[in-house]
Amino acid sequence: MTVQSPLASCNVFLDLLAREAAPVEFEEPVVSARAAGAAPETLAQLEAAKLAALRVSAGMRRQARREAELTALFDLAGDLAALRDLDAILEAVVRRARRLLNADIAYVTLNDDERGETRMRMTDGSISAAFRRLRIPLGDGLGGLVAQTAMPYSTDHYAADPQFRHRAHIDAAVAEEALVSILGVPMRLGSRVIGVLYAANRSERPFAPEKAVLLGSLAAHAALAVDNARLLARTRTALEELDAVNGRIRARSAAIERAAQAHDRMTALVVRGGDAGDVAAVVTEVLGGTLHVLDADGRCLATSGDQVPLTEDEVSAVMAVAGAVHTRGGTTRHGDLWITSVATPGEVLGTLVLRTAAELGDADRRILERAALVTALLLLLRCSAAEAEARVQGELLDDLLDGRVDDRVDGSAALEARMRRANLEADVPYVVLSARYASPRHRGRAAFWAASHAATAHGLAAARGEEIVLLLPGDGPGETARRVAKELGAALAAPVTVGAAGPIRDLTRDLTGVPAAHREARRCADTLLALDRLDDGADARELGFVGLLIGTHRDARGFLDSTLGPVLDYDARRGTSLVRTLETYFSSRCGPSRTAERLHVHINTVHQRLHRVSRLLGADWQEPERALEIQLALRLHRLRG
């Protein structure tokens, strides 16, 4: 075998380096030269060249490994930059750390400064549930030591290492995971440690210093990524909170704007003379639902909305709550009803009840409470206007009733001027009404109703003690009395009795007509009360013979005409004896046979005459009440000759 020159042998080593041969291949040139019997000097040169080539090969391998690690770190940095979720970042870190360090397991703990511990957050390669739930007090165990000192630490045999404090629960979890060699490096942001990154093996495989450097580089990238994720999470949370605050501010601003608009509209109602119904319409347009305006006794004055009425039980509940609401103010909720009081400092005027399933915020409650205030103001203005109008009306009616109006003193022109101011018309008939109510507590409401009704009907009203006197246009006193009894009774929720008289054809000429009609109306009301005809109205003519007794003009002819007129007319036209037959019939105790004997006619004739009377007076003429009035009319007819 030919022995190669030293220069040729060195070229062999260069070829091995060029193709990145394994270290064992660098022995082959030396072995071949020795086998060929090369000189000792040649062998020494080859040995020196081999060692140099091995050093170069080792350096190249280290460089390649370092380049691979740097590439991995660069790739990790790119991956972490694309991640936003903390768990996803930690998962990428421990997975890359386990692969780069060729470890059995990699894991990371994050510090909890408030609790003074570092807590397991992510693992890769773990098999123990207890290990994945591990919490390590700062200063205890390997991880607690690294987290507290901010220095990396590596142990070849965890269980036997005395350099850190062992805790039973930590050692048990490490033993359950079967870890032996552990390397831990701090995750630092400046001088602050936020966690620890670990690599561990389940056998005694120590970690070289360069591995600690590599894991430290991973930990540095991880710390920045974790901090960025936390900052992003806090920023996102702050933005969400800011958005929520902005939403509340926008809602609050909208509510304030809505309240301001409602206030402006309700103020305009006061200026132009609106009523409670107009206020209710504004509230329901702004807040929705149904608003009921109740008076102090729980009766509904106005309703706006979807017209869902209050039940009797709901009204009772509202009235029970209303007193407490007035005492403490504000708005109270009762089921789906929102209740606020309509009141002045000294008097409860009513209650606003809003039915809505929606929750009312503070601004919406202020709208309801402002509506109650405006409603109270409108009611007071209405009462004041009614009182002023009632005073004007009452003064004129009092003068008419008391006979203080004398055209010789005032002149008819002055009287007509006063009538025009009171919205009375001189050329229409008027009736006088005397209304009686049951309880003195109704006096104020009765006077208010009478003034309002008289103003609407272009009449007059005056309160006199427990009596309401009305002068209203019309020529049907009885019909008017019954209508007033019904309407005023409904307003008071109590029976009202009304006597009537009239009509008075010309107020400016018949100055004595009003006092006389008033006296007759009072007697009619007294008679109705004596007859227990409460909650009713009538005039003297409708009271029959009683009206004849109490009437001012004692209209006997009117009584005869209304009671017996058709029979009198029939006798006058036909020359018959129906009136005489009726007198004989009643004096014979309503016996047809005795009547026939006394009249000296056949009984069939009596039956025929009585049948004719039934056709003229109606089939009920023999009923006790009608029969009594007919007998009184027959007696009056005989007395008149």
XYZ file of C-alpha atoms in Angstrom:
641
model
C 0.000 0.000 0.000
C 1.217 3.451 -0.916
C 1.563 5.818 1.938
C -0.010 9.228 1.153
C 1.939 12.381 1.731
C 0.963 14.513 4.748
C -0.461 17.148 2.417
C -2.724 14.616 0.706
C -3.841 13.322 4.115
C -4.758 16.862 5.190
C -6.871 17.215 2.052
C -8.772 14.095 3.173
C -9.670 15.837 6.427
C -10.826 18.877 4.469
C -13.073 16.652 2.371
C -14.529 15.145 5.562
C -15.179 18.639 6.909
C -16.774 19.710 3.647
C -19.310 16.901 3.704
C -19.900 17.281 7.457
C -18.768 13.741 8.206
C -19.339 12.121 11.585
C -16.418 12.368 14.112
C -15.664 8.641 13.824
C -14.841 9.066 10.125
C -11.911 11.343 11.030
C -10.056 8.300 12.488
C -9.892 6.482 9.152
C -6.934 8.427 7.567
C -4.787 7.900 10.682
C -5.665 4.216 10.877
C -4.919 3.748 7.165
C -1.514 5.473 7.445
C -0.557 3.413 10.478
C -1.544 0.251 8.671
C 0.561 1.326 5.682
C 3.620 1.697 7.896
C 3.897 5.441 7.748
C 6.742 7.074 9.547
C 6.174 8.326 13.065
C 6.583 11.894 11.895
C 3.838 11.347 9.327
C 1.561 9.739 11.908
C 2.165 12.654 14.269
C 1.255 15.142 11.539
C -1.896 13.178 10.688
C -2.894 13.004 14.345
C -2.439 16.755 14.692
C -4.461 17.351 11.510
C -7.217 15.042 12.778
C -7.507 16.887 16.063
C -7.645 20.208 14.278
C -10.292 18.878 11.907
C -12.345 17.532 14.847
C -12.192 20.922 16.553
C -13.332 22.594 13.367
C -16.114 19.980 12.961
C -17.280 20.522 16.528
C -17.334 24.264 15.989
C -19.287 23.841 12.778
C -21.825 21.621 14.544
C -22.167 24.145 17.352
C -22.623 26.904 14.816
C -25.247 24.906 12.950
C -27.051 24.143 16.191
C -26.894 27.766 17.202
C -28.243 28.814 13.815
C -31.068 26.293 14.206
C -31.831 27.601 17.677
C -31.770 31.187 16.470
C -34.052 30.250 13.596
C -36.387 28.549 16.045
C -36.335 31.630 18.286
C -37.050 33.838 15.267
C -39.929 31.601 14.221
C -41.240 31.601 17.807
C -41.086 35.387 17.909
C -43.100 35.535 14.688
C -45.628 33.040 16.034
C -45.998 34.925 19.307
C -46.430 38.240 17.502
C -49.419 36.799 15.663
C -51.084 35.452 18.821
C -53.359 37.523 21.063
C -54.744 34.978 23.499
C -52.643 34.307 26.614
C -53.276 30.551 26.665
C -52.390 30.239 22.983
C -49.090 32.089 23.634
C -48.171 29.879 26.574
C -49.061 26.751 24.620
C -46.767 27.787 21.743
C -43.905 28.559 24.156
C -43.952 25.246 26.060
C -44.364 23.225 22.852
C -41.331 24.963 21.237
C -39.270 24.698 24.451
C -39.888 20.968 24.747
C -38.853 20.412 21.123
C -35.726 22.635 21.174
C -34.381 21.210 24.439
C -35.464 17.667 23.522
C -37.065 17.460 26.970
C -39.659 15.005 28.251
C -41.878 17.834 29.474
C -42.007 21.618 29.354
C -44.255 23.828 31.431
C -44.736 27.389 32.581
C -45.990 28.973 35.812
C -47.168 32.582 36.217
C -46.738 34.623 39.376
C -49.680 35.769 41.479
C -48.231 38.616 43.522
C -51.391 39.071 45.582
C -51.312 35.443 46.741
C -47.501 35.269 46.878
C -47.273 32.178 44.658
C -46.515 31.014 41.152
C -49.284 28.948 39.570
C -49.149 26.323 36.848
C -50.685 27.719 33.649
C -49.613 25.501 30.720
C -47.849 22.154 30.222
C -46.664 20.070 27.252
C -46.004 16.389 27.877
C -47.592 16.262 31.362
C -49.418 13.117 32.530
C -50.394 14.133 36.088
C -53.571 16.084 36.835
C -52.198 17.098 40.258
C -49.101 18.500 38.582
C -51.195 20.580 36.166
C -53.051 22.118 39.147
C -49.895 22.877 41.121
C -49.509 26.124 43.075
C -46.008 26.901 44.381
C -45.412 29.505 47.116
C -42.635 31.949 46.263
C -39.376 30.603 47.750
C -40.556 26.975 47.890
C -39.486 24.285 45.451
C -37.317 24.883 42.426
C -39.924 27.048 40.709
C -40.555 29.131 43.836
C -36.790 29.664 44.199
C -36.437 30.858 40.584
C -39.534 33.078 40.871
C -38.222 34.652 44.065
C -34.536 35.081 43.111
C -35.062 35.882 39.401
C -32.124 33.533 38.633
C -32.155 30.307 36.543
C -31.623 27.057 38.386
C -30.975 23.506 37.212
C -30.988 20.277 39.212
C -29.865 16.825 38.087
C -31.977 15.062 40.727
C -34.888 17.090 42.078
C -35.840 14.856 44.969
C -32.290 14.815 46.440
C -31.411 18.474 45.815
C -31.040 20.398 49.132
C -30.639 23.842 47.526
C -34.346 24.735 47.789
C -37.182 24.159 50.265
C -39.146 21.005 49.624
C -42.905 20.971 50.235
C -44.864 17.764 50.517
C -47.566 18.704 47.994
C -44.958 19.969 45.495
C -42.738 16.886 45.860
C -45.800 14.632 45.549
C -46.866 16.281 42.295
C -43.276 16.103 40.905
C -43.039 12.438 41.914
C -46.412 11.689 40.281
C -45.055 13.257 37.087
C -41.795 11.186 37.601
C -39.517 14.184 36.998
C -35.805 13.903 37.826
C -33.807 16.595 36.018
C -35.397 20.064 35.966
C -34.263 23.374 34.520
C -36.134 26.564 35.397
C -35.515 30.083 34.072
C -37.283 33.289 35.071
C -39.627 35.178 32.731
C -38.612 38.782 33.383
C -39.909 42.160 32.406
C -37.093 44.455 33.444
C -36.462 43.625 37.082
C -39.871 42.088 37.643
C -40.443 38.323 37.379
C -43.840 37.406 35.964
C -43.326 33.634 35.815
C -41.004 30.671 35.308
C -40.381 28.542 32.175
C -39.278 24.933 32.783
C -37.868 21.992 30.882
C -37.633 18.608 32.629
C -36.648 14.993 32.007
C -37.876 11.828 33.646
C -34.255 10.535 33.912
C -30.913 11.972 35.055
C -30.154 13.915 31.894
C -28.528 17.143 33.026
C -29.138 20.310 31.036
C -25.989 21.878 29.525
C -25.363 25.583 30.134
C -26.205 26.419 26.534
C -29.595 24.779 27.085
C -30.179 27.130 29.993
C -29.253 30.057 27.740
C -31.616 28.796 25.033
C -34.485 28.340 27.520
C -33.728 31.810 28.888
C -34.098 33.262 25.398
C -37.427 31.481 25.028
C -38.482 32.843 28.431
C -37.570 36.399 27.384
C -39.721 36.132 24.259
C -42.510 34.532 26.279
C -42.409 37.293 28.912
C -42.821 39.983 26.281
C -45.635 38.069 24.572
C -47.401 37.436 27.897
C -47.106 41.098 28.844
C -48.431 42.160 25.452
C -51.340 39.717 25.763
C -52.146 41.023 29.214
C -51.906 44.617 28.028
C -54.125 43.752 25.082
C -56.609 42.023 27.384
C -56.598 44.993 29.732
C -56.960 47.339 26.777
C -59.809 45.254 25.406
C -61.448 45.198 28.831
C -60.929 48.941 29.194
C -62.399 49.510 25.736
C -65.376 47.312 26.577
C -65.846 49.163 29.855
C -65.446 52.476 28.031
C -67.966 51.374 25.428
C -70.351 50.319 28.196
C -69.820 53.661 29.950
C -70.365 55.481 26.661
C -73.521 53.446 26.153
C -74.751 54.431 29.589
C -73.821 58.040 28.916
C -75.634 57.961 25.587
C -78.669 56.368 27.224
C -78.502 58.905 30.031
C -78.185 61.760 27.536
C -81.105 60.404 25.530
C -83.157 60.079 28.714
C -82.256 63.635 29.745
C -83.119 64.905 26.281
C -86.380 62.965 26.369
C -87.154 64.378 29.803
C -86.341 67.914 28.622
C -88.630 67.552 25.607
C -91.396 66.140 27.784
C -90.922 69.006 30.243
C -91.124 71.572 27.421
C -94.282 69.992 26.042
C -95.933 69.822 29.454
C -94.954 73.436 30.146
C -96.596 74.388 26.859
C -99.754 72.598 28.033
C -99.870 74.830 31.106
C -99.442 77.934 28.939
C -102.166 77.045 26.457
C -104.586 75.663 29.060
C -104.374 71.886 28.587
C -105.900 69.328 30.891
C -104.918 66.083 32.612
C -105.707 64.073 29.482
C -103.188 66.131 27.477
C -100.494 65.483 30.106
C -101.281 61.762 30.034
C -100.926 61.761 26.235
C -97.455 63.336 26.491
C -96.318 60.775 29.083
C -97.498 57.734 27.122
C -95.993 59.098 23.910
C -92.617 59.381 25.658
C -92.678 56.364 28.006
C -95.229 54.097 26.329
C -97.735 52.002 28.291
C -101.032 53.305 29.654
C -101.365 56.259 32.025
C -104.414 56.624 34.276
C -105.113 59.911 36.047
C -107.118 59.206 39.202
C -108.742 61.729 41.529
C -108.346 61.655 45.300
C -111.107 59.026 45.611
C -109.670 56.728 42.941
C -112.032 57.678 40.112
C -110.472 57.926 36.665
C -110.234 61.494 35.321
C -108.319 60.658 32.129
C -106.597 57.746 30.392
C -104.043 57.640 27.593
C -102.279 54.747 25.893
C -103.548 51.316 24.929
C -106.647 51.830 27.107
C -106.079 48.818 29.405
C -108.374 49.691 32.339
C -107.475 49.311 35.991
C -109.320 46.547 37.817
C -111.077 47.225 41.113
C -108.345 45.303 42.949
C -105.659 47.378 41.228
C -107.440 50.621 42.135
C -107.676 49.467 45.763
C -103.966 48.602 45.771
C -103.089 51.965 44.192
C -105.118 53.892 46.774
C -103.448 51.909 49.567
C -100.001 52.794 48.200
C -100.836 56.406 47.255
C -100.779 57.691 50.838
C -97.271 56.388 51.440
C -96.136 57.755 48.063
C -97.454 61.215 48.986
C -95.708 61.113 52.359
C -92.249 60.193 51.102
C -92.526 61.500 47.533
C -91.065 59.943 44.400
C -92.417 56.995 42.447
C -93.315 53.529 43.718
C -93.636 50.332 41.685
C -96.461 47.862 42.297
C -96.212 44.970 39.835
C -96.354 46.541 36.379
C -97.844 49.753 37.812
C -95.711 52.832 38.521
C -97.462 55.138 40.997
C -96.797 58.781 41.863
C -98.898 61.296 43.767
C -100.586 64.396 42.334
C -100.531 66.731 45.305
C -99.919 70.167 46.712
C -98.119 70.657 50.029
C -101.430 70.590 51.841
C -103.733 68.420 49.738
C -103.708 65.199 47.716
C -105.425 65.930 44.414
C -105.034 62.518 42.807
C -102.639 59.860 41.557
C -100.854 59.045 38.291
C -100.685 55.319 37.505
C -98.504 54.194 34.577
C -98.941 50.606 33.449
C -95.813 49.355 31.659
C -93.676 46.230 31.819
C -90.539 48.250 31.064
C -88.094 49.232 33.793
C -88.143 52.992 34.364
C -84.786 54.640 34.920
C -84.273 57.686 37.100
C -84.864 60.094 34.203
C -88.075 58.318 33.205
C -89.298 58.438 36.796
C -88.573 62.153 36.823
C -90.773 62.502 33.726
C -93.632 60.772 35.550
C -93.112 62.887 38.658
C -92.921 66.080 36.580
C -96.164 65.020 34.886
C -97.742 64.699 38.346
C -96.547 68.212 39.217
C -97.929 69.655 35.958
C -101.211 67.783 36.469
C -101.491 69.257 39.970
C -100.830 72.728 38.553
C -103.463 72.272 35.820
C -106.004 71.029 38.355
C -105.295 74.012 40.585
C -105.584 76.401 37.644
C -108.794 74.718 36.610
C -110.140 74.992 40.148
C -109.100 78.639 40.346
C -110.723 79.423 37.005
C -113.833 77.513 37.997
C -113.963 79.311 41.321
C -113.604 82.691 39.617
C -116.256 81.815 37.063
C -118.434 80.379 39.790
C -118.167 83.627 41.731
C -119.326 85.605 38.705
C -122.119 83.134 38.008
C -122.990 82.795 41.669
C -123.266 86.525 42.218
C -125.690 86.920 39.335
C -127.718 83.857 40.339
C -127.774 84.990 43.968
C -129.084 88.369 42.865
C -131.770 86.699 40.736
C -132.761 84.296 43.528
C -132.880 86.996 46.175
C -134.716 89.490 43.982
C -131.893 92.013 44.094
C -132.092 92.560 40.319
C -134.525 95.355 39.594
C -134.674 96.760 36.061
C -135.938 100.053 37.515
C -132.609 100.367 39.323
C -130.164 98.423 37.164
C -131.993 98.782 33.895
C -132.618 95.918 31.509
C -129.503 96.856 29.538
C -127.324 96.393 32.648
C -128.950 93.041 33.390
C -128.455 91.897 29.823
C -124.788 92.939 30.035
C -124.327 90.850 33.171
C -126.062 87.944 31.461
C -123.738 88.247 28.465
C -120.687 88.189 30.754
C -122.092 84.997 32.270
C -122.732 83.527 28.758
C -126.526 83.582 29.228
C -128.922 84.176 26.363
C -131.911 86.435 26.949
C -134.258 84.867 24.396
C -134.200 81.203 25.495
C -136.221 79.509 28.275
C -134.513 78.470 31.509
C -135.333 75.966 34.240
C -134.351 76.194 37.908
C -132.966 73.130 39.714
C -132.488 72.480 43.422
C -129.976 69.624 43.950
C -129.467 67.936 47.330
C -126.545 65.633 48.214
C -126.147 63.317 51.171
C -122.938 64.383 52.952
C -121.293 67.749 53.722
C -117.970 66.302 52.537
C -119.346 66.452 48.990
C -119.866 70.221 49.134
C -116.630 71.248 47.391
C -116.830 68.674 44.622
C -120.531 69.309 44.066
C -119.935 73.050 43.741
C -117.043 72.452 41.350
C -119.093 70.088 39.188
C -122.063 72.457 39.157
C -119.897 75.417 38.120
C -118.250 73.395 35.342
C -121.572 71.997 34.126
C -123.254 75.397 34.177
C -120.363 76.978 32.270
C -120.536 74.245 29.630
C -124.340 74.496 29.323
C -124.338 78.355 29.315
C -126.177 78.517 32.611
C -125.593 79.618 36.207
C -124.781 77.737 39.389
C -124.551 78.662 43.064
C -123.873 76.698 46.252
C -126.225 77.512 49.129
C -125.506 75.494 52.233
C -126.195 71.839 51.420
C -128.034 72.826 48.228
C -126.774 73.392 44.684
C -128.957 75.766 42.637
C -128.716 75.603 38.848
C -130.262 77.855 36.217
C -129.977 75.960 32.920
C -131.395 76.566 29.437
C -134.271 74.288 28.468
C -138.032 73.857 28.631
C -138.198 70.377 30.194
C -137.563 70.814 33.940
C -138.289 67.216 34.886
C -136.035 65.734 32.211
C -133.247 68.169 33.077
C -133.603 67.331 36.787
C -133.216 63.607 36.137
C -130.133 64.149 33.951
C -128.450 66.353 36.557
C -129.299 63.868 39.323
C -127.625 61.094 37.331
C -124.506 63.026 36.268
C -123.866 64.788 39.578
C -124.518 61.535 41.441
C -121.901 59.794 39.261
C -119.388 62.584 39.954
C -119.944 62.343 43.718
C -120.407 58.547 43.767
C -123.405 59.260 46.018
C -127.177 59.721 45.492
C -128.331 63.201 44.432
C -131.973 64.364 44.513
C -133.032 67.200 42.203
C -136.247 69.196 42.175
C -137.074 71.363 39.164
C -139.395 74.185 38.135
C -139.979 76.328 35.088
C -139.518 77.085 32.328
C -138.936 80.832 32.648
C -139.448 82.303 29.198
C -137.740 85.694 29.563
C -135.267 86.343 32.384
C -135.005 90.068 31.661
C -138.773 90.652 31.892
C -139.898 88.071 34.450
C -137.709 89.147 37.369
C -139.901 87.347 39.910
C -139.848 84.111 37.960
C -136.475 82.882 39.242
C -137.248 83.221 43.010
C -140.688 81.623 42.531
C -139.270 78.775 40.445
C -136.573 78.248 43.037
C -139.122 77.926 45.825
C -141.105 75.409 43.774
C -137.939 73.452 42.884
C -137.002 73.310 46.578
C -140.473 71.992 47.455
C -140.135 69.343 44.709
C -136.752 68.267 46.101
C -138.180 68.153 49.637
C -141.096 66.059 48.389
C -138.792 63.618 46.570
C -136.712 63.216 49.721
C -139.863 62.695 51.805
C -141.027 60.068 49.313
C -137.610 58.344 49.549
C -137.025 58.943 45.861
C -133.285 59.417 46.255
C -131.036 59.644 43.208
C -133.992 60.989 41.176
C -135.322 64.215 39.748
C -138.782 65.590 38.929
C -140.844 68.744 38.574
C -144.201 69.567 40.188
C -146.220 68.479 37.165
C -144.604 65.027 37.181
C -145.477 64.602 40.850
C -149.209 64.451 40.061
C -151.592 65.612 42.737
C -148.628 66.173 45.070
C -147.281 68.592 42.502
C -150.667 70.334 42.521
C -150.258 70.873 46.258
C -146.669 72.131 46.175
C -146.690 74.020 42.869
C -146.393 77.791 42.937
C -149.203 78.470 40.467
C -151.574 75.742 41.688
C -152.322 74.744 38.075
C -155.596 72.853 38.619
C -156.469 72.941 34.939
C -153.034 71.503 34.102
C -153.566 68.696 36.598
C -157.001 67.908 35.132
C -155.677 67.926 31.602
C -152.722 65.656 32.392
C -154.836 63.218 34.453
C -158.352 63.221 32.966
C -158.069 65.351 29.832
C -158.781 62.658 27.164
C -162.011 61.589 28.962
C -163.207 65.194 29.408
C -162.568 65.924 25.741
C -164.409 62.748 24.643
C -167.491 63.636 26.676
C -167.429 67.185 25.335
C -167.243 66.036 21.722
C -169.595 63.038 21.879
C -172.027 64.062 24.606
C -171.254 60.821 26.473
C -171.213 60.208 30.229
C -167.744 58.682 30.749
C -166.916 61.115 33.598
C -170.212 60.312 35.429
C -169.638 56.586 34.837
C -166.140 56.849 36.385
C -167.481 58.746 39.436
C -170.200 56.130 39.957
C -167.752 53.262 39.344
C -165.311 54.492 42.039
C -168.139 55.311 44.500
C -169.512 51.776 43.934
C -166.199 50.290 45.066
C -165.285 49.529 41.450
C -168.165 47.084 41.013
C -169.641 47.046 37.449
C -173.010 45.567 38.619
C -173.578 48.185 41.321
C -172.477 50.887 38.874
C -175.074 49.676 36.330
C -177.828 49.652 38.989
C -176.997 53.175 40.157
C -176.802 54.505 36.578
C -179.899 52.534 35.542
C -178.135 51.062 32.524
C -177.313 47.554 31.440
C -174.083 46.075 32.775
C -172.788 45.634 29.227
C -173.077 49.376 28.780
C -170.894 49.870 31.847
C -168.316 47.437 30.454
C -168.319 49.264 27.118
C -167.825 52.630 28.819
C -164.977 51.289 30.999
C -163.355 49.773 27.930
C -163.507 53.200 26.247
C -161.856 54.766 29.342
C -159.052 52.173 29.076
C -158.463 53.173 25.487
C -158.395 56.871 26.415
C -156.331 56.742 29.637
C -154.320 53.573 29.155
C -154.732 50.044 30.448
C -153.153 50.882 33.825
C -155.721 53.486 34.857
C -157.074 51.193 37.593
C -153.642 50.721 39.189
C -153.753 52.146 42.749
C -151.553 55.215 42.098
C -153.303 56.136 38.827
C -156.722 55.391 40.293
C -156.054 57.722 43.237
C -155.005 60.575 40.952
C -158.036 59.977 38.685
C -160.396 60.099 41.682
C -158.739 63.343 42.876
C -159.104 64.765 39.373
C -162.824 63.742 39.315
C -163.361 65.468 42.674
C -161.522 68.598 41.464
C -163.619 68.577 38.265
C -166.820 68.412 40.277
C -165.670 71.189 42.619
C -164.854 73.409 39.637
C -168.531 73.019 38.561
